[in-house]
Amino acid sequence: MTRKFFVGGNWKMNGDKASVDGIVAFLNQSGGNDSVDVVVAPPAPYLTYVKEHLKAPVEVAAQNCYKVPKGAFTGEISPAMIKDLGLKWVILGHSERRHVFGESDALISEKTVHAIESGLEVIFCIGEKLEEREAGHTKDVNFRQLQAIVEKNVDWSHVVIAYEPVWAIGTGKTASPEQAQEVHAWIREFLKEKVSSDVAEKVRIIYGGSVTAENCAELGKKPDIDGFLVGGASLKPDFVKIINARN
Ligand code: PEP
């Protein structure tokens, strides 16, 4: 089974119109890559601007959304609004949402269910903190975070799982290809046991955490690493090298 390589760029809360123009320009110049799904996630105010200016075959994702279509939830955006802009992707469960904004497994699973039911594709992020890894709880934490959506019987054809060890995000400390492969293989086994062999075989599991143009090729050679979610390096022209990591 060949899973199509997937590279996401999470811009987080970075950029202004001038720098967004620069990113869009290098993406447009790159012309895309037919063998890779590329999705970039600008901050919400720039979603439409980026969508309208991208000529390369690159999809645009929101970085978050809430669990209901509309209502008195100041500051939130809904999957219905994301769809209304002509977009089809959203990132959910990012470690900054979990650990800076205190989002629980339960809330993230409700948001994931609602996003999928609303017709969005979800980049669902999981990952352990450094103290959890050092205490030998890597497997437990990732399985617990995944279990929250396994229990909801989601349609897995709309999910890309991003394994992002928290200790590797924005730290310059990347998981080794072996460390990442080990967790990706566990995740696939977990899906096989809890969901189905078919889902385990088809779902893309991407790695995130200080991926750069320098380390992407080795990570991308591992059999269970189906792409990357890239933060800092997605703001720079080097992102194009990461898109082409397998070429
Ligand atoms: C991220 O924000 O999802 C991420 C992986 O960031 P970075 O690549 O900067 O570590």
XYZ file of C-alpha atoms and ligand atoms in Angstrom:
257
model
C 0.000 0.000 0.000
C 1.393 3.414 -0.878
C 0.124 6.306 1.149
C 0.475 9.684 -0.555
C 3.135 11.792 1.127
C 1.654 14.746 3.042
C 3.411 17.937 4.097
C 1.663 20.541 6.236
C 2.958 23.979 7.139
C 1.719 25.395 10.431
C 2.434 29.132 10.424
C 1.103 29.489 13.997
C 0.575 33.167 15.017
C 3.226 34.495 12.657
C 3.304 36.799 9.679
C 1.882 39.975 8.224
C 0.748 40.743 4.684
C 4.311 41.342 3.488
C 5.707 38.079 4.852
C 2.596 36.144 3.762
C 3.207 37.462 0.219
C 6.764 36.143 0.450
C 5.628 32.653 1.487
C 2.943 32.522 -1.180
C 5.543 33.610 -3.765
C 7.964 30.791 -2.984
C 5.120 28.268 -2.920
C 3.871 29.501 -6.290
C 7.376 29.392 -7.742
C 7.808 25.821 -6.545
C 4.916 24.723 -8.744
C 3.929 22.007 -6.231
C 4.643 18.298 -6.457
C 2.067 15.847 -7.814
C 3.175 13.079 -5.492
C 2.709 15.151 -2.320
C -0.374 16.677 -0.667
C 0.661 20.113 0.586
C -1.480 22.047 3.060
C -0.516 25.346 4.720
C -2.208 26.785 7.791
C -1.996 30.584 8.024
C -3.461 32.527 10.960
C -7.251 32.909 10.563
C -7.224 36.562 9.332
C -5.112 35.549 6.328
C -6.998 32.391 5.283
C -8.880 33.949 2.373
C -5.946 36.104 1.311
C -3.665 33.068 1.081
C -6.300 30.942 -0.641
C -6.840 33.668 -3.277
C -3.154 34.233 -3.966
C -1.927 30.642 -4.100
C -1.557 29.359 -7.640
C 0.391 26.228 -6.751
C -1.612 23.090 -5.898
C -1.462 23.832 -2.183
C -4.488 23.567 0.111
C -5.173 25.973 2.957
C -6.077 24.893 6.494
C -7.368 26.673 9.563
C -5.288 26.167 12.713
C -8.267 25.463 14.933
C -12.070 25.454 15.051
C -14.834 25.041 17.595
C -17.276 22.159 18.154
C -20.522 23.809 16.994
C -21.542 25.622 13.788
C -22.334 29.065 15.274
C -23.364 30.943 18.379
C -22.161 32.986 21.329
C -18.534 31.803 21.369
C -16.499 34.997 21.054
C -13.162 34.493 19.360
C -13.953 31.077 17.918
C -14.440 30.010 14.299
C -16.531 27.078 13.101
C -16.028 24.352 10.500
C -19.038 25.821 8.659
C -17.165 29.116 8.289
C -13.997 27.380 7.117
C -16.028 25.537 4.489
C -17.775 28.765 3.538
C -14.359 30.208 2.629
C -13.861 27.286 0.248
C -11.341 25.541 2.497
C -11.385 21.933 3.561
C -8.672 21.410 6.174
C -8.242 22.161 9.862
C -5.536 21.352 12.419
C -6.921 20.081 15.738
C -5.242 19.005 18.955
C -1.995 20.872 18.338
C 0.187 20.737 21.442
C -0.061 24.516 21.839
C -3.859 24.186 21.964
C -3.533 21.340 24.467
C -0.858 22.816 26.720
C -1.008 26.615 26.304
C -4.812 26.849 26.050
C -5.651 23.806 28.168
C -7.773 21.929 25.616
C -8.709 18.489 26.911
C -8.831 15.186 25.022
C -12.627 15.358 25.354
C -12.934 18.833 23.811
C -10.514 17.975 21.000
C -12.470 14.824 20.188
C -15.761 16.778 20.106
C -14.175 19.320 17.785
C -12.799 16.553 15.565
C -16.164 14.826 15.274
C -17.910 18.094 14.451
C -15.258 19.113 11.898
C -15.505 15.777 10.084
C -19.312 15.784 10.172
C -19.177 19.289 8.704
C -17.136 18.013 5.765
C -13.610 19.022 6.788
C -10.403 17.004 6.684
C -8.558 17.023 10.007
C -4.859 17.042 10.824
C -5.163 15.501 14.280
C -2.114 16.146 16.461
C -0.886 14.011 19.334
C 2.356 13.794 21.248
C 3.983 13.388 24.616
C 5.773 15.995 26.747
C 9.425 15.536 27.722
C 8.626 14.487 31.299
C 6.136 11.941 29.991
C 8.746 10.445 27.657
C 11.358 10.392 30.422
C 8.907 8.660 32.752
C 8.360 5.948 30.109
C 4.810 7.066 29.261
C 5.211 7.888 25.555
C 2.969 5.070 24.381
C 0.292 5.655 27.041
C -0.011 9.379 26.326
C -0.253 8.994 22.552
C -2.703 6.106 22.862
C -4.871 8.073 25.327
C -5.011 11.070 22.976
C -5.906 8.823 20.035
C -8.383 6.752 22.029
C -10.442 9.919 22.565
C -11.346 9.904 18.856
C -11.320 6.119 18.406
C -14.214 6.048 20.900
C -16.191 8.444 18.705
C -16.053 6.163 15.658
C -14.807 8.902 13.377
C -14.499 8.406 9.638
C -10.743 7.883 9.400
C -10.623 8.638 5.687
C -10.843 12.314 6.749
C -8.013 12.190 9.271
C -4.258 12.638 8.993
C -2.527 11.898 12.303
C 0.391 14.174 13.210
C 2.729 12.686 15.800
C 4.433 15.690 17.339
C 6.484 15.043 20.459
C 6.085 18.244 22.455
C 9.771 18.283 23.371
C 10.647 18.535 19.672
C 8.266 21.360 18.719
C 10.057 24.634 18.115
C 13.056 23.457 20.127
C 15.464 22.514 17.354
C 15.572 19.066 18.967
C 14.188 16.630 16.400
C 13.179 13.063 17.205
C 15.649 10.734 15.525
C 14.247 8.867 12.526
C 14.303 5.712 14.722
C 12.450 7.374 17.626
C 9.803 8.755 15.280
C 9.449 5.471 13.358
C 9.005 3.541 16.617
C 6.060 5.697 17.706
C 4.528 5.764 14.202
C 4.656 1.959 14.075
C 2.985 1.737 17.524
C 0.259 4.109 16.353
C -0.376 1.938 13.300
C -0.560 -1.171 15.498
C -2.932 0.626 17.862
C -5.225 1.532 14.949
C -5.088 -2.050 13.693
C -6.173 -3.340 17.080
C -8.742 -0.662 17.973
C -10.155 0.285 14.566
C -9.268 -2.007 11.629
C -6.370 -3.274 9.547
C -7.699 -1.280 6.630
C -7.623 2.019 8.529
C -4.209 1.204 9.989
C -2.890 0.582 6.486
C -4.438 3.660 4.874
C -4.255 6.451 7.431
C -1.331 8.820 6.997
C 0.823 9.385 10.068
C 3.034 12.429 9.695
C 5.836 13.595 11.978
C 6.212 17.097 13.418
C 8.902 18.606 15.611
C 11.782 20.740 14.313
C 11.675 19.262 10.813
C 14.140 21.071 8.550
C 15.487 20.849 5.018
C 18.493 19.076 6.552
C 16.760 16.314 8.518
C 13.637 15.674 6.388
C 15.188 13.195 3.940
C 16.267 10.698 6.631
C 12.941 10.962 8.484
C 11.045 10.575 5.211
C 12.769 7.248 4.459
C 11.092 5.514 7.393
C 8.254 3.207 6.361
C 5.616 4.576 8.737
C 6.450 8.274 8.313
C 4.064 9.527 5.641
C 5.068 13.170 5.711
C 5.539 16.106 8.056
C 3.837 18.882 9.932
C 6.287 21.759 9.864
C 6.217 24.886 12.014
C 9.174 27.281 11.853
C 10.646 25.940 8.614
C 7.308 26.334 6.791
C 7.808 30.122 6.881
C 11.012 29.893 4.849
C 11.817 28.934 1.234
C 13.433 25.769 2.652
C 9.872 24.488 3.090
C 9.939 23.588 -0.606
C 12.871 21.223 0.072
C 10.783 19.556 2.798
C 7.858 19.176 0.366
C 10.289 17.390 -1.945
C 11.931 15.322 0.814
C 11.208 12.050 -0.979
C 12.225 13.169 -4.468
C 4.395 22.592 14.800
O 4.083 23.716 15.173
O 3.496 21.784 14.539
C 5.803 22.245 14.682
C 6.129 21.013 14.412
O 6.712 23.266 14.860
P 8.304 23.225 14.530
O 8.462 22.597 13.170
O 8.717 24.660 14.559
O 8.938 22.392 15.588
